[in-house]
Coordinates of C-alpha atoms in Angstrom, one line a residue:
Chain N
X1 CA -44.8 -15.0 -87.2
X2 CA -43.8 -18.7 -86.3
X3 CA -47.2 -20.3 -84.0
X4 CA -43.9 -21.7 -81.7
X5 CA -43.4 -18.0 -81.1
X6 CA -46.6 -16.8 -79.8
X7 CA -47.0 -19.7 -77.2
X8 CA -43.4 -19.1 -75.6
X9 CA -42.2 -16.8 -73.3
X10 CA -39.7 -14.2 -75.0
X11 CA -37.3 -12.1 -73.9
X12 CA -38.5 -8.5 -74.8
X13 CA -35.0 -7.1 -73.7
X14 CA -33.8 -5.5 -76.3
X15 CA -35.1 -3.9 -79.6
X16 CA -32.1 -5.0 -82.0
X17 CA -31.7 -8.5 -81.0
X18 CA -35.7 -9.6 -80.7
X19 CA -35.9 -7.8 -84.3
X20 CA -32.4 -9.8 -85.3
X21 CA -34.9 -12.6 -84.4
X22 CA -38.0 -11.9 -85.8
X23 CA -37.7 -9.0 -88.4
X24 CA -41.1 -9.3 -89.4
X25 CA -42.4 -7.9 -85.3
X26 CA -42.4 -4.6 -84.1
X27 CA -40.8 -3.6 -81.0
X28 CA -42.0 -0.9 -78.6
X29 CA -38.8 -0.3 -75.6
X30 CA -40.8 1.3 -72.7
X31 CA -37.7 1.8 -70.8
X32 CA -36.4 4.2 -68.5
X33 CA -35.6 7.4 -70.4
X34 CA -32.5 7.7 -68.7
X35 CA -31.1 3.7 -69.5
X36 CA -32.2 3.6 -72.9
X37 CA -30.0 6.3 -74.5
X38 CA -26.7 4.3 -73.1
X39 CA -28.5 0.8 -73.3
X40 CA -29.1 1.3 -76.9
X41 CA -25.7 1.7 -78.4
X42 CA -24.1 -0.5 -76.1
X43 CA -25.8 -3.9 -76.1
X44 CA -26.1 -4.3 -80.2
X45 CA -22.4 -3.7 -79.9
X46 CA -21.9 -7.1 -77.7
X47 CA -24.7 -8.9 -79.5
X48 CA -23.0 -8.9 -83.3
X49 CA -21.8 -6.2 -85.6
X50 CA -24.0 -7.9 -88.5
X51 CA -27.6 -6.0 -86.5
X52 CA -26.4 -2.5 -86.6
X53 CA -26.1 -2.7 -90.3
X54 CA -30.3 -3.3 -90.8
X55 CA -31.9 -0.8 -91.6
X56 CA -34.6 -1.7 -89.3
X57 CA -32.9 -1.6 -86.2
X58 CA -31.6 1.7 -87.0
X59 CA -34.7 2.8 -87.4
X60 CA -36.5 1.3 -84.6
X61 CA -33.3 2.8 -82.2
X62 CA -34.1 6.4 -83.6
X63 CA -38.0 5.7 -82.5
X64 CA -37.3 4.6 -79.1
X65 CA -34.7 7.3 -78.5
X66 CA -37.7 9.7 -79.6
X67 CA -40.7 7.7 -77.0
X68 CA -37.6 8.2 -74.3
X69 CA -37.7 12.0 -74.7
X70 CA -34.9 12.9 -76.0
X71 CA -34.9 16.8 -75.6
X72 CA -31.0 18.1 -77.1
X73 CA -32.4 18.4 -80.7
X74 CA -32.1 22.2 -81.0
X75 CA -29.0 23.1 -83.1
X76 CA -26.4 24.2 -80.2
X77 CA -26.5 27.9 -81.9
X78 CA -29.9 28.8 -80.8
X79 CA -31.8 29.6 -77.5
X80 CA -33.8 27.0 -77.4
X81 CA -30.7 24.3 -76.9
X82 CA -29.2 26.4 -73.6
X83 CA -33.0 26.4 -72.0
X84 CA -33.1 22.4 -71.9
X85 CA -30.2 23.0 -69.4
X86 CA -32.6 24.5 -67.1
X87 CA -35.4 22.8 -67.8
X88 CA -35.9 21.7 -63.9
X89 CA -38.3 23.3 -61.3
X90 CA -38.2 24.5 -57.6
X91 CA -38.6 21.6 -55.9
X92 CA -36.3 18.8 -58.3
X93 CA -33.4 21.7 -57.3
X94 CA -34.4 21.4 -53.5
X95 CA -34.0 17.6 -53.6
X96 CA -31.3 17.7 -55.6
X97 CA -29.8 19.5 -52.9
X98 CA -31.0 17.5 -50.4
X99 CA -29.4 14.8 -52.0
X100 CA -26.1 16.2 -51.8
X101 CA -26.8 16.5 -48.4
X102 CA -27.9 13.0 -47.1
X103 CA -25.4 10.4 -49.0
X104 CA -27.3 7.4 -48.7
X105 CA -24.7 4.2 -49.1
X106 CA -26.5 2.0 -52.3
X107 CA -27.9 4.8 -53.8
X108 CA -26.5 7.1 -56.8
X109 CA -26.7 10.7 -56.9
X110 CA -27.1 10.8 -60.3
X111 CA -29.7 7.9 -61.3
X112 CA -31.9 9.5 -58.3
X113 CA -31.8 12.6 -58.7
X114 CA -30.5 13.8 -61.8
X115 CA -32.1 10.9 -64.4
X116 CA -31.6 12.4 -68.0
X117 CA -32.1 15.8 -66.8
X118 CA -28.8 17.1 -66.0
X119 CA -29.4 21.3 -65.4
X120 CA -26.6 23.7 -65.0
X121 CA -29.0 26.1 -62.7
X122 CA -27.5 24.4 -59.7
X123 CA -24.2 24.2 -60.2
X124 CA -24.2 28.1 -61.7
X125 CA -25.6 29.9 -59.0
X126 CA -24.2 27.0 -55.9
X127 CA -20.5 28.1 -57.4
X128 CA -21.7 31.8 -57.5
X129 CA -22.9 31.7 -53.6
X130 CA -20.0 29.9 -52.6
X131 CA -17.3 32.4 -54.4
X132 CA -19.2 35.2 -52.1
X133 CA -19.9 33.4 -49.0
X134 CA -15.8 32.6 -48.6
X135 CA -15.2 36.1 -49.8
X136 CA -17.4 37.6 -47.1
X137 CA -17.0 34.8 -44.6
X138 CA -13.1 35.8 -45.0
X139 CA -13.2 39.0 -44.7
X140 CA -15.7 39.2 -41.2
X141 CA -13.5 36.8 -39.6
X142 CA -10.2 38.2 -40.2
X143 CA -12.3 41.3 -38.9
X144 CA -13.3 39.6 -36.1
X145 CA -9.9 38.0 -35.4
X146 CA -8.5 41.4 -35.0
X147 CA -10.9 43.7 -33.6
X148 CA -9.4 44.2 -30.2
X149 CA -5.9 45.0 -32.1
X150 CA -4.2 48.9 -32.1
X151 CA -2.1 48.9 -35.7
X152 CA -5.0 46.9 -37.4
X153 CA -7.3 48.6 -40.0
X154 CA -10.0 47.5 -41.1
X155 CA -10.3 46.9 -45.3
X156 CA -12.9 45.4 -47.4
X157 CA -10.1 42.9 -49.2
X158 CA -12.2 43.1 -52.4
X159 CA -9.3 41.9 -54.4
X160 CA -10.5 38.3 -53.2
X161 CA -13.8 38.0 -54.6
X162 CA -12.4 37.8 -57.9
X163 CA -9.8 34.9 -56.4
X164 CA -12.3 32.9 -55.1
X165 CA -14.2 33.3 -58.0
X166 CA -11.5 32.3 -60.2
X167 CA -10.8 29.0 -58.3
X168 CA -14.4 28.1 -57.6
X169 CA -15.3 28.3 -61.2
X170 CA -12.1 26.5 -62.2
X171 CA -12.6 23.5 -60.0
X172 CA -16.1 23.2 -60.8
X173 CA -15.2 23.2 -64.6
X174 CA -12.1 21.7 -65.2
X175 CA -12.2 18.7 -62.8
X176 CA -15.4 17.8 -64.5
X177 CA -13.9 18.1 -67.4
X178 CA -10.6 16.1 -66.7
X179 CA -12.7 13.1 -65.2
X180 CA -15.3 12.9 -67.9
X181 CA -12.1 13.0 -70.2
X182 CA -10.7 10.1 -67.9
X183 CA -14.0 8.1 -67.8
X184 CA -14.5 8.0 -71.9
X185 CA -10.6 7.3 -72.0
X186 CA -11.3 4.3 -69.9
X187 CA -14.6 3.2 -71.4
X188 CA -13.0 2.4 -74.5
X189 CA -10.4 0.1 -73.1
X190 CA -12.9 -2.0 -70.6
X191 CA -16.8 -1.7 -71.3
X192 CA -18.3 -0.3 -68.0
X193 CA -22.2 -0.4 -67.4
X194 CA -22.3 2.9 -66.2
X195 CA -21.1 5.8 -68.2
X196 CA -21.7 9.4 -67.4
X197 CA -22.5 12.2 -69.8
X198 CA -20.4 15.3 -69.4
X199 CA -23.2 17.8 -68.0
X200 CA -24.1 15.0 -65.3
X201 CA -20.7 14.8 -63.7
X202 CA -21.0 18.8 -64.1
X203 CA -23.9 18.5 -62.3
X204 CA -23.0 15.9 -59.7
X205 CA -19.9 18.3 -58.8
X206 CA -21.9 21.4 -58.8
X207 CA -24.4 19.9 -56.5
X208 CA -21.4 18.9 -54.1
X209 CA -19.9 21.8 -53.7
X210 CA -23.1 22.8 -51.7
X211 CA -22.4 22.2 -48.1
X212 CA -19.5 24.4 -48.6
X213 CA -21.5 27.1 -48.4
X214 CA -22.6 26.9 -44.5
X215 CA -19.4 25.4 -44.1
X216 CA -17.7 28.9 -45.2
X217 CA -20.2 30.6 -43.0
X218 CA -19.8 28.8 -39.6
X219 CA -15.6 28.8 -40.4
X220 CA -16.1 32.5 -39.3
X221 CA -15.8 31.3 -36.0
X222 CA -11.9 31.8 -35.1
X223 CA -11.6 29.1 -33.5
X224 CA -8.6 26.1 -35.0
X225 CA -10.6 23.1 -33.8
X226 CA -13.6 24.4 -34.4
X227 CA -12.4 24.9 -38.3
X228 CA -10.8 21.5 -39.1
X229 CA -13.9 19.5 -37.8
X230 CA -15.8 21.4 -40.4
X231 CA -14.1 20.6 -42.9
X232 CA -13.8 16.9 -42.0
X233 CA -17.5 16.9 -42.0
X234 CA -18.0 18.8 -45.3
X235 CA -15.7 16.6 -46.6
X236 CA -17.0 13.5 -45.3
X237 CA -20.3 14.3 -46.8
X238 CA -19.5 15.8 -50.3
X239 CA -16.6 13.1 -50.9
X240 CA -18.8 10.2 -50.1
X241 CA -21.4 11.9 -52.6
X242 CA -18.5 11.5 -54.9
X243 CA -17.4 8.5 -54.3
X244 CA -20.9 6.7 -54.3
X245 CA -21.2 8.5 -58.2
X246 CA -18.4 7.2 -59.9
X247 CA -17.3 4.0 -58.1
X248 CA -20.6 2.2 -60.2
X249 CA -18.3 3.8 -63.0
X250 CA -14.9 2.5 -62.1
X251 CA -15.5 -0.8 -60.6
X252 CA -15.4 -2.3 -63.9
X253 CA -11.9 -1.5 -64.5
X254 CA -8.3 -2.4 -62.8
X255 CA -8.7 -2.6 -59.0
X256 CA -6.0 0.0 -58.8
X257 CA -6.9 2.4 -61.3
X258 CA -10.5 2.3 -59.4
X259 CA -9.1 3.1 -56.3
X260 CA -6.7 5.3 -57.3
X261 CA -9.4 7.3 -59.4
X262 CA -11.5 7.8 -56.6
X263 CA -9.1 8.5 -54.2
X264 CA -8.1 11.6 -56.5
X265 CA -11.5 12.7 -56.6
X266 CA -11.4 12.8 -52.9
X267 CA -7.9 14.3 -52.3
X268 CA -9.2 17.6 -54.7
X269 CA -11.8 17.8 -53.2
X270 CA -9.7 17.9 -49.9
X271 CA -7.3 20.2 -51.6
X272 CA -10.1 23.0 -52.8
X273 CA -11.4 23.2 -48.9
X274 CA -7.9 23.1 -46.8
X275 CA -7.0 25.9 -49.8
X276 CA -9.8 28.2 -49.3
X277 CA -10.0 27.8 -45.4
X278 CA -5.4 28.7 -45.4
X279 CA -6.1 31.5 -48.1
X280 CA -9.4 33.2 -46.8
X281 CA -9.5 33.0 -43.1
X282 CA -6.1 33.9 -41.0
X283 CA -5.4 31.8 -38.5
X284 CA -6.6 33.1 -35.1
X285 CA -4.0 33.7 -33.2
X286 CA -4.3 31.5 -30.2
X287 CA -0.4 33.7 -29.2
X288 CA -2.2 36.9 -29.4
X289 CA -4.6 36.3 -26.8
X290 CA -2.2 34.5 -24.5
X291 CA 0.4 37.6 -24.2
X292 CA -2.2 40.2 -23.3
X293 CA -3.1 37.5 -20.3
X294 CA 0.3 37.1 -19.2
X295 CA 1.9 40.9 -19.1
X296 CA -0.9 41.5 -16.4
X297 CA 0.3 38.7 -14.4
X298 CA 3.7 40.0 -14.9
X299 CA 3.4 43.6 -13.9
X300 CA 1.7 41.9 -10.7
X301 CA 4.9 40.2 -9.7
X302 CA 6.9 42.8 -10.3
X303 CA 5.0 45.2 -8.3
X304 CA 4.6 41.9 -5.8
X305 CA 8.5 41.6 -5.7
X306 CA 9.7 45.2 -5.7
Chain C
X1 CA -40.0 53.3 -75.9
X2 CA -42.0 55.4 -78.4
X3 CA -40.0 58.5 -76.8
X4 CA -36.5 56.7 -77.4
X5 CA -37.2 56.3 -81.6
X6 CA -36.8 60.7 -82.2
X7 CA -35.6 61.7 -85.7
X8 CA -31.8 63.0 -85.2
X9 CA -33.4 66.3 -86.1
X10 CA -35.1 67.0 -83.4
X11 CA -31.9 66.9 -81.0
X12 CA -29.9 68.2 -83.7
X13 CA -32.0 71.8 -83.1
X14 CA -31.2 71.7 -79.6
X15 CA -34.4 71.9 -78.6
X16 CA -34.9 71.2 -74.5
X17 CA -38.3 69.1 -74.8
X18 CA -37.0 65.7 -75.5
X19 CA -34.6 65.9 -72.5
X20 CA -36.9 67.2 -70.0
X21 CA -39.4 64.7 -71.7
X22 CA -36.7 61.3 -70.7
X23 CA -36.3 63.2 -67.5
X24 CA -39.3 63.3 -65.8
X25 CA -39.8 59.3 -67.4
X26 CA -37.0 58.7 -65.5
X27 CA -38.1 60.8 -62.3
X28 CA -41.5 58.7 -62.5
X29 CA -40.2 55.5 -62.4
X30 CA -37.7 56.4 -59.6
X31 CA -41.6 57.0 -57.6
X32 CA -42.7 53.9 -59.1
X33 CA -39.2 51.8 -57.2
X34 CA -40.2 53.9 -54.0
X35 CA -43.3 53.0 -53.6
X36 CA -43.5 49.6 -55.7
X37 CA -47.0 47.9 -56.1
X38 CA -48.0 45.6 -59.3
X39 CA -48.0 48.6 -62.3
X40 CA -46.3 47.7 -65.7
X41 CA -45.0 51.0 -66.1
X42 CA -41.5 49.8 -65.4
X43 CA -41.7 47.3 -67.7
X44 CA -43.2 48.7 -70.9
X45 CA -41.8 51.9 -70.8
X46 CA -37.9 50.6 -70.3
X47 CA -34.6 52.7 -70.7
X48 CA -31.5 52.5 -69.8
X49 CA -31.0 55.9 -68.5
X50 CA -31.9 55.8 -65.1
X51 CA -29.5 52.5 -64.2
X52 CA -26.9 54.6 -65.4
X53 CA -27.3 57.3 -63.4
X54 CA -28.1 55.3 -60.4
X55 CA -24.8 52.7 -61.1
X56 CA -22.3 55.6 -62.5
X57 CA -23.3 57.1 -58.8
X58 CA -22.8 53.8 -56.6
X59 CA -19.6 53.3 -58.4
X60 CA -18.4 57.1 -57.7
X61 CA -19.0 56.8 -53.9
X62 CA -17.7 53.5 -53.7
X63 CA -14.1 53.6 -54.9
X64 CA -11.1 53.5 -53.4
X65 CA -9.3 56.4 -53.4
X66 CA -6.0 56.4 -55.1
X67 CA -3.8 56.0 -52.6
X68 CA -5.5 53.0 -51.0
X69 CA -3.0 49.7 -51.7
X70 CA -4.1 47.8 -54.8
X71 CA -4.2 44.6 -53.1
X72 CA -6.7 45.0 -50.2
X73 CA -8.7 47.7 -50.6
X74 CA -12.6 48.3 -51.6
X75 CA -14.0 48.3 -55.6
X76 CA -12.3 50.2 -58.0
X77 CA -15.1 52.3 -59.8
X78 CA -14.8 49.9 -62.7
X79 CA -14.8 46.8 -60.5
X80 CA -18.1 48.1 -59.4
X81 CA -20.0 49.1 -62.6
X82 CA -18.7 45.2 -64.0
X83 CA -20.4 43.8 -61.0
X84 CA -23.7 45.4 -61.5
X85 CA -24.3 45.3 -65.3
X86 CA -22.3 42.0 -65.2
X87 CA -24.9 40.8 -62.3
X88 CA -27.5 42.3 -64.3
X89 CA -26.9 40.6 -67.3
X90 CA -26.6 37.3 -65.9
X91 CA -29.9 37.5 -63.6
X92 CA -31.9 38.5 -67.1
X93 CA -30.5 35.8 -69.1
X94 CA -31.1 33.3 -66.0
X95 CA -34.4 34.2 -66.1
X96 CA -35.3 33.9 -69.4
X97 CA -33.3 30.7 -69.4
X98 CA -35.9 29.3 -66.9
X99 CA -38.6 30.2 -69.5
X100 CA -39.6 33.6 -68.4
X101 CA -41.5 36.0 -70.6
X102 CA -39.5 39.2 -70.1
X103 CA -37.7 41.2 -72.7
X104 CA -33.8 41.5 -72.2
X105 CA -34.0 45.0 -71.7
X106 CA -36.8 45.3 -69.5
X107 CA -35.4 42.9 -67.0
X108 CA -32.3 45.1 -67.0
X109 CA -34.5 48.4 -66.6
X110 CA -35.7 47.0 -63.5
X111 CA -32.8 45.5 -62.0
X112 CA -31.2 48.9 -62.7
X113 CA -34.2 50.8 -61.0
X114 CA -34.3 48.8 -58.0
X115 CA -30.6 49.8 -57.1
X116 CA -32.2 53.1 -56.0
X117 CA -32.6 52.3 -52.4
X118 CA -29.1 50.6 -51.9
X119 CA -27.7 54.1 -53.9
X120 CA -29.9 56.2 -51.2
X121 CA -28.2 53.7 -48.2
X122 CA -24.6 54.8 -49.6
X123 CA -25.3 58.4 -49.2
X124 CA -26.9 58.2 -45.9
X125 CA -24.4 55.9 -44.9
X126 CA -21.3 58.5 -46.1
X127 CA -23.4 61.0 -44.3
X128 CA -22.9 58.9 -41.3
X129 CA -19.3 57.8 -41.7
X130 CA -18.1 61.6 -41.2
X131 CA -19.9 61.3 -37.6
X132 CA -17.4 60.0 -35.1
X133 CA -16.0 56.2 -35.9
X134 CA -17.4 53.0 -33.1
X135 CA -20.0 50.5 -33.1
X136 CA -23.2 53.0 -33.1
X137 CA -22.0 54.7 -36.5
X138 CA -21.5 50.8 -37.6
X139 CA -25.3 49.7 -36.0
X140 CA -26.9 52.9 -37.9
X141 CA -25.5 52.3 -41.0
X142 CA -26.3 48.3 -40.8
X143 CA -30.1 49.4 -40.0
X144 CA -29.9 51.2 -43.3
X145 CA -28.3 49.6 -45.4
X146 CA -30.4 46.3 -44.3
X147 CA -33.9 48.3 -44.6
X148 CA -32.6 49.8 -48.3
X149 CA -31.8 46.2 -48.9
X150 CA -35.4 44.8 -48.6
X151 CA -37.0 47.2 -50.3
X152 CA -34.7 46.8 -53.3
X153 CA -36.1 43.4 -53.5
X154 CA -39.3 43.8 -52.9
X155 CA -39.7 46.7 -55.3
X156 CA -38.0 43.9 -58.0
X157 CA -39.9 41.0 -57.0
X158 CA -42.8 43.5 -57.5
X159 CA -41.9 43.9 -61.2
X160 CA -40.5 40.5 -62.1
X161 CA -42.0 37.8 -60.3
X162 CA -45.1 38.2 -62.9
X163 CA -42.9 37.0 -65.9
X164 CA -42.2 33.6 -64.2
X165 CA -43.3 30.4 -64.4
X166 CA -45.4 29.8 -61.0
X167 CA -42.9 26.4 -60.6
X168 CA -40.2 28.2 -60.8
X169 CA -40.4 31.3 -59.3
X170 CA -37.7 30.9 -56.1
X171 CA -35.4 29.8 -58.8
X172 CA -35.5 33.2 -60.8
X173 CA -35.8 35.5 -57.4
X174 CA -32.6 34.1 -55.6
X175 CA -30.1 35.2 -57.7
X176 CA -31.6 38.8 -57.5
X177 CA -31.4 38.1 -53.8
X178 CA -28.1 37.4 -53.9
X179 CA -27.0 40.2 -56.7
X180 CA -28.4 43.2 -53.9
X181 CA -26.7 41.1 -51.0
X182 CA -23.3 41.6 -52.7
X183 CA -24.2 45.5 -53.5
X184 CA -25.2 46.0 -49.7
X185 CA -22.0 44.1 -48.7
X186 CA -19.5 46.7 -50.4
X187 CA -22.0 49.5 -49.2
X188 CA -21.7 48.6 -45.7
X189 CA -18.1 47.5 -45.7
X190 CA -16.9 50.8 -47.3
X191 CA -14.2 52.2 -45.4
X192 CA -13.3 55.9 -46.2
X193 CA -9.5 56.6 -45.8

């Protein structure tokens, strides 16, 4: 240890490059646990290619990564590696939904809430109620819709559980998917700060999808207006959920490939509602009403005129 | 589960014991799901034979009958026995997911025993569906099937909630919530032709 050293100020930043300085120190990182794992292997990169080759970096990285928590060390065949996807309790699901709820402009979904501990309990089951509450939602309405009519029966339409089901699951799968695919595909032409894992965007999706589900539920009311305001408001809130995630992601990249990115993520999300409201839920028939209104009129006149 | 482990030559010589023996295990625990209080009889005794019974019944009285249209109708009868075990399986591995102590097949004993109320609301409510059609037949058979409905989870909760973690126990009983929900959906929305 140089005596220059101990009187200055240093810069404990980072474990590679204050050991790149001084091999001779240790270094503890008591970092966030959720910054460390994506700090680590992407500052050394910018600092030199020459530190990642020591020996002692490596090792200190793998110690750090170890003090941060890092849980996934199961081998991905046994039980133990599925339960660290739902390692999270009562409450951290509550806020998580709660945070899905109340976008707050500044703050991201996924460093609040989710911090390293990405579950698939919410998105699972969220995705489960919603497939039934559209299902059901559709069916009472439609029932509702035409209760007062002679030639209609009334039939349980089970055949569209398993629709909604299929494109619930699918969107809340495969768009994940598609954008994480996107995200790394982009992260390796321009460095971004922020990179998602794959089960965080899951789980930021999952956790959107919520307000769908008393969404569904009030769109039994068969009423046109009534509908499309609901869904500008669901909308509103998930999409800004959305958008708040992954701009921190984009806004490294090509102004127009960041727009364009999250306007995407908006318009399916858009598309998924509009869908399930058109498919699920006739159309109350505004006609309907208006006909059995005016033939009493009608026969009035006539008798009136006669 | 001691009963279950016989030597092939005991049924093999037709002898009745053994039968009536699973029988009245599986008549007891039916009392135990009617009149549920913390007992572990449920739970260390498990088979598989009275969900069975109880789901191969549900799904008789709730399919479609043939000529019903493919596209709009209720649950075929295979449609419904998917959903249940299906459910079933998907509650237990749930739970043990969130660290509970329960043995795969003792979580789906339970669930499968706790369908007895929903399977006593569809047969009240057919008896009730051959009374005249209108909104009182509809009221009676939503009082039931609502009334069968909480006592199907309460008799589960009764048996599962031990195995939980204390943090996490909404988090294993809501998708049990949900799973009865669905089964007292199709019973109250069947429609005979």
């Amino acid at each position: 240890m140089a005596a220059a050293d101990d009187l200055q100020f240093e810069e404990f930043g980072d474990a590679a490059t204050s050991l790149a300085a001084n091999p001779d120190t240790t270094t503890v990182s008591i970092e966030d646990p959720g910054e460390t794992p994506k700090h680590q292997p992407g500052t050394p990169r910018s600092s030199g290619r020459e530190e990642d080759d020591e020996l002692l970096g490596n090792d200190d990285s793998d110690k750090t990564e170890l003090l941060a928590g890092q849980k996934k060390s199961s081998p991905f065949w046994t039980f133990e590696y599925y339960q660290t996807f739902f390692d999270v309790d009562t409450y951290q699901v509550f806020d998580r939904i709660k945070g899905s709820l109340l976008p707050i402009p500044g703050k991201n979904f996924v460093r609040l809430y989710i911090r390293s501990n990405p579950d698939l309990y919410g998105p699972f089951w969220i995705c489960a109620t919603l497939v039934f509450a559209i299902a059901i939602s559709g069916n009472l309405s439609n029932f509702l819709i035409h209760l007062g009519e002679k030639t209609y029966h009334y039939v349980p339409e089970f055949r569209k559980v398993s629709i909604a089901a299929t494109i619930i699951y699918a969107y809340a799968w495969l768009v994940p998917l598609a954008l994480w695919g996107f995200l790394m595909w982009r992260n390796s032409k321009v460095m971004n700060i922020v990179s998602y894992s794959f089960l965080e965007i899951l789980c930021v999706y999952g956790y959107s999808l919520f307000i769908y589900i008393p969404t569904a539920i009030l769109w039994i009311i068969p009423q046109k207006a009534v509908r499309w305001i609901l869904v500008m408001i669901a909308l509103g809130i998930s999409g800004s959920v959305l958008a708040m995630t992954f701009w921190p992601a984009v806004r490294e990249d090509n102004r127009r490939i960041a727009l364009a990115t999250i306007v995407t993520i908006v318009l399916l999300h858009m598309l998924l509602s509009v869908g399930c409201l058109a498919y699920f839920f006739d159309a109350p028939e505004m006609d309907h009403l208006q006909t059995t209104t005016a033939t009493p009129n009608q026969t009035v006149i006539a008798a009136k005129s006669s | 589960m001691a009963e279950a482990a016989e030597s092939p030559g005991d049924r093999e010589t037709a002898s009745p014991r053994p039968l009536m023996r699973d029988l009245k295990a599986v008549g007891k625990k039916f009392m135990h799901v009617l009149y549920p209080r913390k007992s572990n009889t449920l739970l260390r005794d498990w088979d598989l034979w009275g969900p069975l019974i109880l789901c191969v019944t549900l799904a008789l009285m709730l399919q479609r009958s043939s000529l019903d249209s493919e596209k709009d109708g209720g649950p075929q009868f295979a449609e419904v026995f998917v959903i249940v075990w299906f459910g079933a399986v998907t509650i237990t591995l749930n739970s043990k997911l969130l660290g509970g102590n329960i043995s795969f097949f003792q979580s789906l004993c339970v669930l499968g025993y706790c369908i007895l109320p929903l399977t006593v609301a569809m047969v009240v409510c057919r008896l009730v569906l051959l009374a005249e059609p209108g909104p009182i037949n509809f009221i009676v058979r939503l009082f039931v099937v609502a009334v069968m409905f909480v006592w199907s989870i309460v008799a589960s909760t009764a048996f599962l909630a031990d195995s939980q973690p204390p943090n996490r126990k909404a988090l294993a009983v809501y998708p049990v919530f949900l799973f009865y929900f669905v089964i007292s959906w199709m019973i109250l929305t069947f429609t005979p032709q």
